[in-house]
Every structure is written in structure tokens, then in C-alpha cells.
Amino acid sequence: MRELQASADLAAALAVEYFVYRIGLCAGMLAAALGGLDAFVFTAGIGENSASIRARVAEKLAWFGVSLDPAANKAGKPRISHTQSKVPLLVVPTDEELTIARHTLSLLSSSVAVH
């Protein structure tokens, strides 16, 4: 994503735009299925590290009543929505490698115990 955002190539800009569009599209579908949103969480590599992507996604979610706090977003705070936002915007750190390692160890441990 960093490479795409840094690129002057029109195709890279289109890829980023499509990425953001798809997040907005999927958020709308999921919100409809769930009957609304309690919060919107940004996580993992892009969600945790790209303030510009978070801002662009928040724009797509404005119809939910989302209101981004640009200073909190830029600073990478855990809550990046204004207090008057109808839906809180949160940034939640993850450690995918640790989670994968734990699941793998659990699977291997149970596999060894069965044999």
C-alpha cells in the first residue's frame, strides 16, 4: 500500500481508490446485515499504519454519521473519531505473526497428542 500511495502511476492511484471503495462497499453490506454498526475498527498493517487510508475510508463511512478527528488519526490514537461521531472509529493493534504461531503450536500439540 505504501508503494501504491507513493507511486505517480495512474494505475496505482486507481488501485488505492478501488481498495477504499471496496471497504466502503463491504462496510455498507455488513452494516445492513447487522442492522447498524457499534464501531468501525481499523487493524493490521494498513489499518494500523496508514492515516491517509483511514481518512479516506472514514469519508466513505460519513453516511453512517462517522466523524473523523484528523489530529487523532494522524497521531495514530486508539480512538480516531470525534466525540460527536455516531459510530466510533478505533485503531486496534494486532500481532498476526504471534497469533499464527500460537494457532500453529496448538494445532501441532493436539496433532501430536492424538497420534
XYZ file of C-alpha atoms in Angstrom:
115
model
C 0.000 0.000 0.000
C 2.854 2.381 0.792
C 4.316 1.756 -2.657
C 0.962 2.318 -4.331
C 0.385 5.566 -2.454
C 3.895 6.819 -3.254
C 3.592 5.986 -6.947
C 2.803 8.590 -9.602
C 1.352 5.834 -11.800
C -2.348 6.317 -12.548
C -2.915 2.581 -12.142
C -1.543 2.763 -8.593
C -3.936 5.595 -7.737
C -6.795 3.563 -9.200
C -5.777 0.533 -7.101
C -5.845 2.617 -3.915
C -9.187 4.153 -4.863
C -10.639 0.715 -5.582
C -9.308 -0.606 -2.256
C -11.032 2.214 -0.355
C -14.200 1.809 -2.446
C -14.379 -1.909 -1.621
C -14.002 -1.228 2.109
C -16.898 1.227 1.937
C -18.969 -1.212 -0.100
C -18.354 -4.122 2.254
C -18.928 -1.961 5.336
C -22.325 -0.973 3.932
C -23.283 -4.569 3.215
C -22.172 -5.751 6.642
C -23.901 -2.856 8.403
C -27.123 -3.734 6.587
C -26.793 -7.384 7.590
C -26.023 -6.442 11.199
C -28.666 -3.733 11.452
C -26.096 -0.988 12.034
C -22.628 -0.510 13.445
C -21.467 -0.290 17.046
C -17.962 0.746 15.927
C -15.632 0.582 12.951
C -12.207 -0.889 13.683
C -9.019 -0.350 11.692
C -6.433 -3.031 12.323
C -3.473 -4.915 10.865
C -0.798 -3.420 8.639
C -2.784 -0.882 6.640
C -5.404 -0.113 9.283
C -2.818 0.487 11.969
C -0.258 2.372 9.886
C -1.979 4.399 7.169
C -3.652 7.563 8.414
C -4.465 8.538 4.829
C -6.294 5.272 4.111
C -8.175 5.583 7.420
C -9.195 9.133 6.465
C -10.364 8.052 3.018
C -12.355 5.154 4.462
C -13.908 7.477 7.049
C -15.084 9.693 4.173
C -16.828 6.678 2.659
C -18.484 5.978 6.019
C -19.769 9.533 6.539
C -23.325 8.450 5.718
C -23.192 6.302 8.903
C -22.654 9.504 10.878
C -18.917 8.892 11.156
C -16.843 11.936 12.013
C -13.059 11.579 11.911
C -10.771 13.532 14.244
C -7.871 14.329 11.863
C -5.391 15.072 14.686
C -6.150 11.809 16.496
C -5.952 9.948 13.182
C -2.591 11.466 12.279
C -1.249 10.657 15.760
C -2.480 7.054 15.493
C -4.566 7.289 18.665
C -6.703 4.289 19.675
C -9.890 6.313 19.052
C -9.766 8.464 15.916
C -13.354 9.694 15.755
C -14.711 12.962 17.104
C -16.725 12.610 20.283
C -19.911 13.546 18.360
C -19.365 10.763 15.799
C -22.363 8.418 15.754
C -20.033 5.481 15.144
C -16.695 5.304 16.981
C -13.630 4.796 14.792
C -10.993 2.708 16.534
C -7.437 1.623 15.745
C -6.646 -1.751 17.317
C -3.099 -3.128 17.106
C -2.645 -6.742 16.108
C 0.209 -9.187 16.075
C -0.698 -11.548 13.264
C 2.581 -13.441 13.415
C 2.120 -14.218 17.120
C -1.473 -15.327 16.538
C -0.427 -17.599 13.658
C 2.390 -19.050 15.775
C 0.007 -19.755 18.668
C -2.545 -21.433 16.407
C 0.170 -23.480 14.736
C 1.586 -24.583 18.094
C -1.897 -25.501 19.301
C -2.585 -27.497 16.161
C 0.759 -29.276 16.309
C 0.357 -30.005 20.017
C -3.096 -31.512 19.560
C -1.933 -33.430 16.491
C 0.985 -34.948 18.399
C -1.238 -35.862 21.333
C -3.684 -37.709 19.058
C -1.017 -39.848 17.412
